[in-house]
Coordinates of C-alpha atoms in Angstrom, one line a residue:
Chain A
M277 CA -123.3 30.4 -93.4
S278 CA -124.1 27.3 -95.9
T279 CA -123.8 24.3 -94.0
T280 CA -120.8 22.3 -96.2
N281 CA -118.7 24.2 -98.7
Q282 CA -119.8 21.5 -101.6
G283 CA -122.8 23.7 -102.4
S284 CA -121.0 27.4 -102.2
S285 CA -118.5 27.6 -104.4
A286 CA -116.6 30.6 -103.9
A287 CA -117.4 32.0 -100.7
P288 CA -114.8 30.3 -98.3
A289 CA -116.3 28.2 -95.8
P290 CA -115.9 29.1 -91.9
A291 CA -114.0 25.9 -91.3
V292 CA -113.4 26.3 -87.7
D293 CA -117.0 27.7 -86.5
E294 CA -118.3 24.5 -88.9
A295 CA -115.5 21.8 -87.4
L296 CA -116.4 22.9 -83.5
P297 CA -119.7 20.5 -83.1
D298 CA -118.0 17.4 -84.5
L299 CA -115.3 18.2 -82.2
D300 CA -114.6 14.6 -80.4
T301 CA -115.7 15.9 -76.8
G302 CA -116.6 12.6 -75.4
R303 CA -114.4 9.9 -73.9
S304 CA -114.7 6.9 -76.1
G305 CA -116.0 3.9 -73.7
G306 CA -112.8 1.9 -74.2
R307 CA -110.4 4.2 -73.1
A308 CA -112.5 5.5 -70.2
L309 CA -112.3 1.7 -69.2
R310 CA -108.5 1.0 -69.8
N311 CA -107.9 4.5 -68.1
N312 CA -109.6 3.3 -65.2
A313 CA -108.2 0.0 -64.9
A314 CA -104.7 1.5 -65.0
T315 CA -105.8 3.9 -61.9
V316 CA -106.9 1.1 -59.8
L317 CA -103.6 -1.3 -60.8
V318 CA -101.3 1.5 -59.9
W319 CA -103.3 2.4 -56.8
L320 CA -103.2 -1.4 -55.5
A321 CA -99.4 -1.6 -56.5
F322 CA -99.0 1.7 -53.8
L323 CA -100.9 -0.2 -51.2
I324 CA -99.2 -3.5 -51.6
A325 CA -95.7 -1.6 -51.4
L326 CA -97.1 0.0 -48.3
I327 CA -98.2 -3.0 -46.6
P328 CA -94.7 -4.6 -45.3
L329 CA -93.4 -1.1 -44.7
V330 CA -96.6 -0.3 -42.1
W331 CA -96.6 -4.0 -40.9
I332 CA -92.7 -3.9 -40.1
L333 CA -93.2 -0.4 -38.0
W334 CA -96.3 -1.6 -36.1
I335 CA -94.4 -4.3 -35.1
V336 CA -91.3 -2.6 -34.2
V337 CA -93.2 -0.2 -32.4
S338 CA -95.9 -2.0 -30.5
K339 CA -93.3 -4.3 -29.3
G340 CA -90.1 -1.7 -28.3
W341 CA -91.8 1.4 -27.6
H342 CA -92.3 0.7 -23.7
S343 CA -88.0 -0.6 -23.9
V344 CA -86.9 2.7 -25.2
A345 CA -90.0 4.9 -23.2
S346 CA -88.0 4.1 -19.7
M347 CA -85.2 6.4 -19.2
T348 CA -83.1 3.5 -18.1
W349 CA -82.4 2.3 -21.7
W350 CA -81.0 5.5 -22.8
Q351 CA -79.2 5.7 -19.4
K352 CA -77.9 2.3 -18.6
D353 CA -75.8 -0.1 -20.1
Q354 CA -76.2 -3.8 -19.6
S355 CA -74.0 -4.2 -17.0
G356 CA -75.2 -6.8 -14.0
A357 CA -77.2 -8.8 -16.8
L358 CA -77.5 -12.6 -15.6
P359 CA -78.0 -15.5 -17.8
P360 CA -81.6 -15.3 -19.1
G361 CA -84.4 -17.1 -17.2
F362 CA -82.4 -15.3 -13.7
D363 CA -82.8 -12.2 -15.1
T364 CA -85.4 -9.4 -14.0
N365 CA -84.4 -6.3 -15.1
I366 CA -84.4 -4.5 -18.9
R367 CA -81.7 -2.4 -18.1
G368 CA -80.2 -0.1 -21.0
A369 CA -78.7 0.3 -24.4
R370 CA -76.7 3.4 -24.0
H371 CA -73.8 1.0 -24.8
A372 CA -75.0 0.2 -28.1
I373 CA -76.2 3.5 -28.6
V374 CA -72.6 4.7 -28.0
G375 CA -71.2 2.3 -29.9
T376 CA -73.3 2.6 -32.9
V377 CA -73.1 6.5 -32.8
E378 CA -69.4 6.4 -32.2
I379 CA -68.1 3.9 -35.1
G380 CA -70.9 5.8 -37.3
L381 CA -68.7 9.2 -36.8
I382 CA -65.2 7.4 -37.2
T383 CA -66.7 5.7 -40.3
S384 CA -67.5 9.1 -41.8
L385 CA -64.7 10.9 -41.1
I386 CA -62.7 8.9 -42.8
A387 CA -65.6 7.9 -45.8
I388 CA -66.9 11.2 -46.4
P389 CA -63.4 12.7 -47.5
I390 CA -62.7 10.1 -49.9
A391 CA -66.2 9.9 -51.2
V392 CA -66.1 14.1 -52.1
M393 CA -63.1 13.9 -53.5
T394 CA -63.8 10.9 -56.0
A395 CA -66.8 12.7 -56.7
I396 CA -64.8 15.8 -57.2
Y397 CA -62.0 13.9 -59.5
L398 CA -65.3 12.1 -61.9
V399 CA -67.2 15.2 -62.1
E400 CA -64.8 18.2 -62.2
Y401 CA -61.2 16.7 -63.8
G402 CA -62.8 13.1 -65.7
R403 CA -65.5 15.1 -67.6
S404 CA -63.1 17.8 -68.8
G405 CA -59.4 17.0 -68.4
G406 CA -58.8 15.6 -71.7
R407 CA -58.3 12.2 -72.9
T408 CA -56.2 10.3 -70.0
N409 CA -58.4 11.8 -67.4
A410 CA -61.4 10.4 -69.0
R411 CA -60.4 7.0 -69.0
I412 CA -58.9 7.3 -65.4
A413 CA -62.4 8.4 -64.7
R414 CA -64.1 5.6 -66.6
V415 CA -61.9 3.2 -64.3
V416 CA -62.4 4.8 -61.0
S417 CA -66.5 5.2 -61.8
F418 CA -66.7 1.5 -62.4
M419 CA -64.7 0.4 -59.4
V420 CA -67.3 2.3 -57.8
D421 CA -70.2 1.1 -58.9
I422 CA -68.0 -2.6 -58.1
L423 CA -67.6 -1.3 -54.4
S424 CA -71.5 -0.6 -54.1
G425 CA -72.5 -4.1 -54.8
I426 CA -70.1 -6.0 -52.7
P427 CA -72.2 -7.7 -49.6
S428 CA -71.1 -6.5 -46.1
I429 CA -69.8 -9.5 -44.9
V430 CA -67.3 -9.7 -48.0
A431 CA -66.2 -5.8 -46.9
A432 CA -65.9 -7.0 -43.2
L433 CA -63.8 -10.6 -45.0
F434 CA -61.3 -8.1 -46.6
V435 CA -60.9 -6.2 -43.7
F436 CA -60.0 -8.7 -41.5
A437 CA -57.8 -10.6 -44.0
V438 CA -56.0 -7.6 -44.0
W439 CA -56.0 -6.5 -40.6
V440 CA -55.2 -9.5 -39.4
T441 CA -53.5 -12.0 -41.7
T442 CA -51.7 -9.4 -43.1
L443 CA -50.8 -6.9 -40.8
Q444 CA -51.0 -9.1 -37.7
Q445 CA -52.9 -7.1 -35.5
Q446 CA -55.4 -7.4 -33.0
L447 CA -59.0 -7.0 -33.8
V448 CA -60.5 -3.7 -32.4
P449 CA -63.7 -1.9 -32.8
I450 CA -62.3 0.3 -35.6
C451 CA -62.0 -2.3 -37.8
V452 CA -65.3 -2.6 -38.2
A453 CA -65.4 1.3 -39.0
L454 CA -62.8 0.6 -41.9
A455 CA -65.1 -2.4 -43.0
L456 CA -67.9 0.5 -43.3
T457 CA -66.1 2.8 -44.8
M458 CA -65.9 0.3 -47.8
L459 CA -70.3 0.0 -48.1
M460 CA -70.1 3.9 -47.2
I461 CA -68.2 5.6 -50.0
P462 CA -69.7 4.1 -52.9
V463 CA -72.8 5.7 -51.6
V464 CA -71.9 9.1 -50.8
T465 CA -69.8 8.9 -53.8
R466 CA -72.7 8.7 -56.3
S467 CA -74.7 11.1 -54.3
T468 CA -72.1 13.7 -54.5
E469 CA -71.7 13.2 -58.1
E470 CA -75.0 13.8 -59.0
M471 CA -75.0 17.3 -56.9
L472 CA -71.5 18.3 -58.7
K473 CA -73.6 17.8 -62.1
L474 CA -76.2 19.8 -61.0
V475 CA -73.8 23.2 -60.6
P476 CA -74.3 24.7 -63.7
N477 CA -71.1 24.7 -66.1
E478 CA -72.0 28.4 -66.5
L479 CA -70.9 29.2 -63.1
R480 CA -67.1 26.9 -63.8
E481 CA -66.9 29.1 -66.9
A482 CA -67.8 32.4 -65.2
S483 CA -65.3 31.6 -62.5
Y484 CA -62.1 30.8 -65.0
A485 CA -63.3 33.8 -66.7
L486 CA -62.1 36.2 -63.8
G487 CA -58.8 34.4 -64.4
V488 CA -59.7 32.1 -61.4
P489 CA -57.6 28.7 -61.3
K490 CA -59.5 25.5 -61.5
W491 CA -58.7 23.8 -57.9
K492 CA -60.5 27.5 -56.8
T493 CA -63.0 27.5 -58.8
V494 CA -63.9 23.8 -57.5
V495 CA -63.2 24.8 -54.0
R496 CA -64.7 28.1 -53.7
V497 CA -67.8 27.9 -56.4
V498 CA -68.7 24.4 -57.2
L499 CA -68.6 23.0 -53.7
P500 CA -70.3 25.7 -51.8
T501 CA -73.1 25.7 -54.6
A502 CA -73.6 22.0 -54.0
I503 CA -73.1 22.1 -50.3
S504 CA -76.1 21.4 -49.3
G505 CA -77.1 18.2 -51.6
I506 CA -73.8 16.8 -50.4
I507 CA -74.1 17.0 -46.8
T508 CA -77.7 15.7 -47.0
G509 CA -76.2 13.0 -49.1
A510 CA -73.5 11.9 -46.5
L511 CA -75.9 11.7 -43.9
L512 CA -78.1 9.5 -46.0
G513 CA -75.1 7.3 -46.6
L514 CA -74.5 7.0 -42.9
A515 CA -77.8 5.9 -42.2
R516 CA -77.6 3.6 -44.8
V517 CA -74.6 1.8 -43.3
L518 CA -75.5 2.3 -39.7
G519 CA -77.7 -0.8 -39.5
E520 CA -75.1 -3.2 -41.2
T521 CA -74.9 -6.4 -39.1
A522 CA -71.8 -8.7 -40.3
P523 CA -68.8 -6.3 -40.0
W524 CA -69.8 -6.0 -36.4
L525 CA -70.3 -10.0 -36.0
F526 CA -67.2 -10.5 -38.0
L527 CA -64.8 -7.8 -36.3
T528 CA -65.5 -7.2 -32.7
T529 CA -67.2 -8.9 -29.5
Y530 CA -70.8 -8.1 -28.4
F531 CA -69.3 -6.0 -25.5
Q532 CA -72.2 -5.5 -22.7
Y533 CA -70.6 -2.4 -21.1
L534 CA -70.4 0.9 -21.6
T535 CA -67.0 2.0 -23.1
Y536 CA -65.8 4.8 -25.1
N537 CA -62.9 3.3 -26.5
P538 CA -62.5 2.2 -30.4
A539 CA -59.7 0.5 -29.9
A540 CA -60.7 -1.3 -27.0
S541 CA -59.5 -5.1 -27.8
A542 CA -62.4 -6.3 -25.4
G543 CA -65.1 -5.3 -28.2
I544 CA -67.7 -2.7 -28.4
A545 CA -71.2 -3.2 -28.6
S546 CA -73.5 -1.8 -30.9
L547 CA -77.7 -2.1 -31.8
P548 CA -77.2 -4.4 -34.0
T549 CA -75.3 -7.0 -32.1
L550 CA -77.5 -5.7 -28.9
I551 CA -80.4 -7.6 -31.1
Y552 CA -78.3 -10.4 -32.3
N553 CA -77.1 -11.1 -29.0
Q554 CA -80.4 -11.2 -27.4
S555 CA -82.4 -12.8 -30.3
G556 CA -80.6 -16.3 -29.3
N557 CA -83.1 -16.1 -26.3
I558 CA -86.0 -14.1 -27.8
S559 CA -88.3 -16.6 -26.0
S560 CA -87.7 -14.7 -22.9
P561 CA -89.3 -11.9 -22.4
I562 CA -86.5 -9.7 -20.9
S563 CA -84.6 -10.4 -24.0
A564 CA -87.3 -9.9 -26.0
D565 CA -88.5 -6.7 -24.9
R566 CA -84.3 -6.1 -25.3
V567 CA -84.4 -7.2 -28.8
W568 CA -87.8 -5.2 -30.2
G569 CA -86.3 -1.7 -28.2
G570 CA -83.0 -2.4 -30.1
A571 CA -84.4 -2.5 -33.3
L572 CA -86.8 0.5 -32.6
T573 CA -83.8 2.5 -31.1
L574 CA -82.1 2.1 -34.1
I575 CA -84.9 2.8 -36.5
L576 CA -85.4 6.0 -34.4
L577 CA -81.4 6.6 -34.9
V578 CA -81.7 6.1 -38.7
L579 CA -84.8 8.5 -38.7
A580 CA -82.6 11.2 -37.0
I581 CA -80.3 11.0 -39.2
N582 CA -82.7 11.4 -41.8
L583 CA -84.0 14.0 -40.9
L584 CA -81.1 16.0 -39.4
G585 CA -79.5 15.5 -43.1
R586 CA -83.1 16.9 -44.8
L587 CA -82.5 20.1 -42.0
I588 CA -79.2 20.8 -43.1
G589 CA -79.9 20.6 -46.4
R590 CA -82.5 22.8 -46.4
L591 CA -80.8 25.6 -44.4
T592 CA -77.9 25.3 -46.2
R593 CA -79.5 25.4 -49.7
V594 CA -78.7 28.4 -51.9
K595 CA -81.4 31.1 -51.6
R596 CA -83.1 33.0 -54.1
Chain B
M1305 CA -56.1 50.9 -70.4
G1306 CA -57.5 48.4 -73.5
K1307 CA -55.2 47.0 -75.8
R1308 CA -54.9 46.1 -79.7
I1309 CA -55.6 42.9 -80.4
D1310 CA -53.7 41.1 -83.5
V1311 CA -55.3 37.8 -84.9
K1312 CA -53.1 36.0 -87.0
D1313 CA -54.0 32.6 -89.2
L1314 CA -56.0 31.3 -86.3
N1315 CA -57.0 27.8 -87.2
V1316 CA -59.4 26.7 -84.0
F1317 CA -60.6 22.7 -83.3
Y1318 CA -62.2 21.0 -81.2
G1319 CA -60.4 17.5 -81.4
D1320 CA -60.5 16.9 -85.0
F1321 CA -63.1 19.1 -85.9
K1322 CA -61.8 22.6 -87.5
A1323 CA -64.2 24.9 -86.3
V1324 CA -62.9 28.4 -87.1
E1325 CA -60.4 28.5 -90.2
D1326 CA -57.7 31.0 -90.9
V1327 CA -58.5 34.3 -89.4
T1328 CA -56.4 36.9 -89.3
M1329 CA -58.1 40.6 -87.6
T1330 CA -56.7 43.9 -85.8
I1331 CA -59.1 45.1 -83.2
E1332 CA -58.2 48.3 -82.6
P1333 CA -57.6 49.6 -78.9
R1334 CA -60.9 51.3 -77.1
S1335 CA -63.0 50.4 -80.0
I1336 CA -66.3 48.1 -80.4
T1337 CA -66.0 45.2 -83.1
A1338 CA -69.3 43.3 -83.4
F1339 CA -68.9 40.0 -84.6
I1340 CA -72.1 38.7 -87.1
G1341 CA -73.2 35.3 -88.8
P1342 CA -75.5 32.9 -88.8
S1343 CA -75.2 30.1 -85.5
G1344 CA -72.5 27.8 -85.6
C1345 CA -70.1 29.9 -88.0
G1346 CA -67.5 29.8 -85.2
K1347 CA -68.2 33.5 -83.9
S1348 CA -68.6 32.3 -80.6
T1349 CA -65.5 30.1 -81.0
F1350 CA -63.6 32.4 -82.0
L1351 CA -64.3 34.9 -79.4
R1352 CA -63.3 32.4 -77.0
T1353 CA -59.8 31.7 -78.4
L1354 CA -59.3 35.8 -77.9
N1355 CA -58.7 34.5 -73.8
R1356 CA -58.3 30.7 -74.4
M1357 CA -61.8 30.1 -72.4
H1358 CA -62.1 27.3 -75.7
E1359 CA -59.2 25.2 -73.6
V1360 CA -62.5 24.7 -71.0
I1361 CA -64.2 22.2 -73.7
P1362 CA -62.5 19.4 -73.7
G1363 CA -60.1 18.7 -77.9
G1364 CA -60.3 22.3 -78.1
R1365 CA -57.4 24.0 -79.5
V1366 CA -56.0 26.6 -81.6
E1367 CA -52.9 27.1 -84.3
G1368 CA -52.0 30.6 -85.4
S1369 CA -51.1 33.7 -82.9
V1370 CA -53.1 36.0 -81.0
R1371 CA -51.1 38.7 -79.6
L1372 CA -52.3 41.1 -77.1
D1373 CA -50.3 44.4 -78.0
D1374 CA -46.9 42.4 -77.9
Q1375 CA -47.3 39.6 -76.1
D1376 CA -48.6 36.2 -77.4
L1377 CA -51.4 34.7 -76.2
Y1378 CA -50.4 31.1 -77.0
A1379 CA -46.8 31.7 -76.3
P1380 CA -45.3 28.7 -74.4
G1381 CA -45.0 29.6 -70.6
V1382 CA -48.4 31.8 -70.8
D1383 CA -50.9 30.7 -68.7
A1384 CA -54.3 30.5 -69.6
V1385 CA -55.6 31.5 -65.9
G1386 CA -53.8 35.0 -66.3
V1387 CA -54.7 35.7 -70.0
R1388 CA -58.1 35.4 -68.4
R1389 CA -57.5 37.9 -65.9
T1390 CA -56.8 40.2 -68.7
V1391 CA -59.1 39.3 -70.8
G1392 CA -62.4 39.3 -69.2
M1393 CA -65.7 37.7 -70.8
V1394 CA -69.3 38.1 -70.0
F1395 CA -71.8 35.2 -70.8
Q1396 CA -75.1 34.9 -72.8
R1397 CA -77.0 34.1 -70.2
P1398 CA -76.2 36.2 -66.6
N1399 CA -74.4 33.7 -64.3
P1400 CA -74.0 35.6 -60.8
F1401 CA -72.7 33.1 -58.1
P1402 CA -75.6 31.8 -56.6
T1403 CA -73.8 30.9 -53.2
M1404 CA -72.6 34.9 -53.0
S1405 CA -74.2 37.8 -52.4
I1406 CA -74.0 41.2 -54.9
R1407 CA -71.3 42.8 -53.2
D1408 CA -69.2 39.7 -52.9
N1409 CA -70.4 38.7 -56.3
V1410 CA -68.5 41.9 -57.5
T1411 CA -65.4 40.9 -56.3
A1412 CA -65.2 37.1 -56.6
G1413 CA -62.6 37.8 -59.3
L1414 CA -60.2 39.7 -56.9
R1415 CA -61.4 37.8 -53.8
L1416 CA -60.7 34.5 -55.3
N1417 CA -57.1 35.5 -56.4
G1418 CA -56.1 36.7 -53.1
V1419 CA -56.9 40.1 -52.9
K1420 CA -57.5 41.2 -49.5
G1421 CA -59.0 44.1 -47.3
K1422 CA -62.0 45.3 -46.5
K1423 CA -62.0 48.8 -47.4
L1424 CA -59.8 48.1 -50.7
L1425 CA -63.0 45.8 -51.7
E1426 CA -65.9 48.1 -50.5
E1427 CA -64.1 51.0 -52.9
K1428 CA -64.1 48.5 -56.0
T1429 CA -67.8 47.5 -55.4
E1430 CA -68.8 50.8 -55.6
Q1431 CA -66.4 51.3 -58.6
S1432 CA -67.2 48.5 -60.4
L1433 CA -71.2 48.9 -59.8
R1434 CA -71.3 52.2 -60.7
G1435 CA -69.0 51.3 -63.6
A1436 CA -71.3 48.5 -65.2
N1437 CA -74.8 51.7 -64.3
L1438 CA -75.9 49.0 -61.5
W1439 CA -74.7 50.9 -58.0
N1440 CA -78.2 53.4 -57.9
E1441 CA -79.9 50.1 -58.0
V1442 CA -78.8 47.8 -55.7
K1443 CA -76.7 50.5 -53.0
D1444 CA -79.3 49.8 -50.8
R1445 CA -79.0 45.9 -50.8
L1446 CA -75.6 44.7 -51.2
G1447 CA -75.7 41.9 -48.9
K1448 CA -78.7 40.3 -50.8
P1449 CA -78.3 37.7 -53.1
G1450 CA -77.1 38.4 -56.9
A1451 CA -79.5 35.6 -58.4
G1452 CA -82.6 37.9 -56.7
L1453 CA -81.6 40.7 -58.9
S1454 CA -84.0 40.8 -62.6
G1455 CA -82.5 39.6 -66.0
G1456 CA -80.7 42.7 -66.8
Q1457 CA -79.6 43.6 -63.6
Q1458 CA -77.9 40.2 -63.2
Q1459 CA -76.2 40.5 -66.4
R1460 CA -75.2 44.0 -65.4
L1461 CA -73.8 42.3 -62.1
C1462 CA -71.8 40.1 -64.1
I1463 CA -70.4 43.0 -66.3
A1464 CA -69.5 44.8 -63.1
R1465 CA -68.0 41.2 -61.5
A1466 CA -65.8 41.0 -64.9
I1467 CA -64.6 44.7 -64.7
A1468 CA -63.8 44.4 -61.0
V1469 CA -60.4 43.0 -62.1
E1470 CA -60.0 45.5 -64.5
P1471 CA -59.2 43.6 -67.5
Q1472 CA -57.5 45.3 -70.9
V1473 CA -60.2 43.9 -73.1
L1474 CA -64.0 42.7 -72.3
L1475 CA -65.3 40.4 -74.5
M1476 CA -69.4 39.7 -74.8
D1477 CA -70.8 36.5 -76.2
E1478 CA -74.6 37.6 -76.9
P1479 CA -75.2 39.7 -73.7
C1480 CA -78.3 40.2 -74.3
S1481 CA -79.7 37.5 -76.1
A1482 CA -81.6 36.6 -73.1
L1483 CA -83.2 40.5 -72.0
D1484 CA -86.0 42.0 -72.9
P1485 CA -85.4 45.5 -75.4
I1486 CA -85.3 47.8 -71.9
S1487 CA -82.8 45.8 -70.4
T1488 CA -80.7 45.3 -73.7
L1489 CA -81.0 49.2 -74.2
A1490 CA -79.5 49.5 -70.8
I1491 CA -76.5 47.1 -71.6
E1492 CA -75.9 49.0 -74.9
D1493 CA -75.3 52.3 -73.2
L1494 CA -73.0 50.8 -70.8
V1495 CA -70.8 49.1 -73.4
T1496 CA -70.7 52.0 -75.2
E1497 CA -69.5 54.0 -72.0
L1498 CA -67.3 51.1 -71.4
K1499 CA -65.4 51.5 -74.7
D1500 CA -63.5 54.6 -73.2
R1501 CA -61.5 52.0 -71.3
Y1502 CA -61.8 48.8 -72.5
T1503 CA -61.3 47.0 -75.8
I1504 CA -64.7 45.4 -76.1
V1505 CA -65.5 42.8 -78.5
I1506 CA -69.1 41.8 -78.7
V1507 CA -70.6 38.5 -80.4
T1508 CA -74.2 39.5 -81.3
H1509 CA -77.4 37.9 -83.8
N1510 CA -79.1 41.8 -83.2
M1511 CA -78.0 43.3 -86.5
Q1512 CA -79.2 46.6 -85.1
Q1513 CA -77.4 46.1 -81.7
A1514 CA -74.3 45.7 -84.1
S1515 CA -74.8 48.5 -85.8
R1516 CA -75.6 50.9 -83.0
V1517 CA -73.3 49.6 -80.6
S1518 CA -69.9 49.2 -82.8
D1519 CA -67.4 50.8 -84.4
K1520 CA -66.5 47.8 -87.0
T1521 CA -68.2 44.9 -87.6
A1522 CA -66.7 41.5 -88.5
F1523 CA -68.8 39.4 -90.6
F1524 CA -68.3 35.3 -90.5
N1525 CA -69.8 32.7 -92.4
L1526 CA -69.6 28.5 -93.0
A1527 CA -70.0 27.4 -96.3
A1528 CA -71.8 24.3 -95.3
T1529 CA -72.8 22.2 -91.9
G1530 CA -69.3 20.6 -90.7
K1531 CA -67.5 22.7 -92.6
P1532 CA -65.3 25.4 -91.1
G1533 CA -66.2 29.0 -90.2
R1534 CA -64.3 32.0 -91.7
L1535 CA -64.3 35.4 -91.7
I1536 CA -65.8 36.8 -94.6
E1537 CA -65.4 40.4 -94.3
M1538 CA -64.2 42.9 -91.5
N1539 CA -64.6 46.7 -92.0
D1540 CA -66.1 50.3 -90.5
T1541 CA -69.7 49.1 -89.2
Q1542 CA -70.8 51.8 -91.2
K1543 CA -69.2 50.2 -94.6
I1544 CA -70.3 46.9 -93.7
F1545 CA -74.1 47.9 -93.4
N1546 CA -74.2 50.3 -96.4
N1547 CA -72.0 49.0 -98.8
P1548 CA -70.2 45.7 -98.0
E1549 CA -67.7 44.2 -100.3
V1550 CA -68.6 40.5 -100.6
S1551 CA -72.4 39.5 -101.4
A1552 CA -72.8 37.2 -99.1
T1553 CA -72.3 39.8 -96.0
E1554 CA -75.0 41.7 -97.6
D1555 CA -77.2 39.0 -98.2
Y1556 CA -76.9 38.1 -94.8
I1557 CA -77.8 41.6 -93.6
S1558 CA -80.3 42.8 -95.9
G1559 CA -82.2 39.1 -94.3
R1560 CA -81.7 37.5 -97.5
F1561 CA -80.3 34.3 -95.6
G1562 CA -79.6 33.4 -92.1

């Protein structure tokens, strides 16, 4: 074969064969350098982001584990606790765990149905329901955005204003649930919305084409298809609001005895307010143990709800 | 079973955009009618107006009339949901309900419309799956998810689901375009069998398929992009493919454009 096609006039040069040796197989020095620099940078950013997370976990676990490891922590409340400096027992956090879980459940009961139905409206009716619906959906969507930006203290203030100032009622622990509801609704609405959007339109059309009305299509076809993601999102939303502190401080009193009554006028304990209540005396070892024990318990609780959400999500996922 | 469809001066709009213009045609009962034409010519849009599925798309509306035997589908007081129970539809991509078993997929239309009774549903399942030539392949795994079947089987499952509600008319929107040739053949055989009981309208991009299965063929075309689609010619399939009256039809069929 001729080396170039300049010399041979008629025979078509095997261009591919000729081109291969000239193929640029090596990396240019400058590009390799930039590639390495970027890799190092990305790793560095990742490690820096990891530092506070590991640090927090390390401190909370190392300072709190011996409180949490004892059974009394889970079984007893703080009844009998003496003023700091005079007390020698850590006692337990059961009252705070019960309060947090109970108010969390009430919050979920109110927030999840509202959030899921809002998301259904936005996705199923707002997107395909004509101009009026589209307009309303835009407004609702905007409101959800605003709601998700509301600080928890403002939500608490709002509940206080409605409950105490306008309705002239006495504050009860349920008020906390109402404030947390306002914080939970936007989170769950957004996650449910995303899950509903993932349901292929073809399934809705298949259902319509069988003569199934729209509402039944939503309830029997769309929701079952998306339920796994909706549950996961709802539990993540719950985990997100359980650590809120401002509504507890504002709307209820820290009560150091175990109570299951969400309407108790004496107030109710929670893990955040247990921590807050004890943090004033953190220089005393007993209070410090309670603070770090409470913090670790809260982290464990949120972690447990997270894992539960993922587990339920996996179990209810559509199988192939 | 199987009803005649009479379409008169039908215009279809999406919002202000006129998608299909001035279609008038008659579809004979218990026959197979194929719609052919280039992409975007409005044949799928027109097909959807035959069971009011175009209303699912925001802004979709029609002018003109579609009559099923003597009943106007667009008369005031006629419910789109009811129309769709009479005129079933099979889509381009197989779309079995992923949360349901094969059995539940077949009876979905019945169950979601309030039909109860285990025995009745059991009978319907077998009858519809036999009708869709799928019974022998799935009878041992009716409880398994419908999404686990092959593409061709899924499409036949969708056909079984559509015929389980006993429609008069079956609309098929490119039912084979996502399938391999063997599955396509199975669907074509099935369509030919179903003709005895249902009026079938099938949209296809596959000219051979139109000539193999259909009795009548309608050719749709559009003057230019952005212009509404029109019915150019409709006649016996033999005539359309051998001796069309309009030159555009011949150009399209012989592959000179499109």
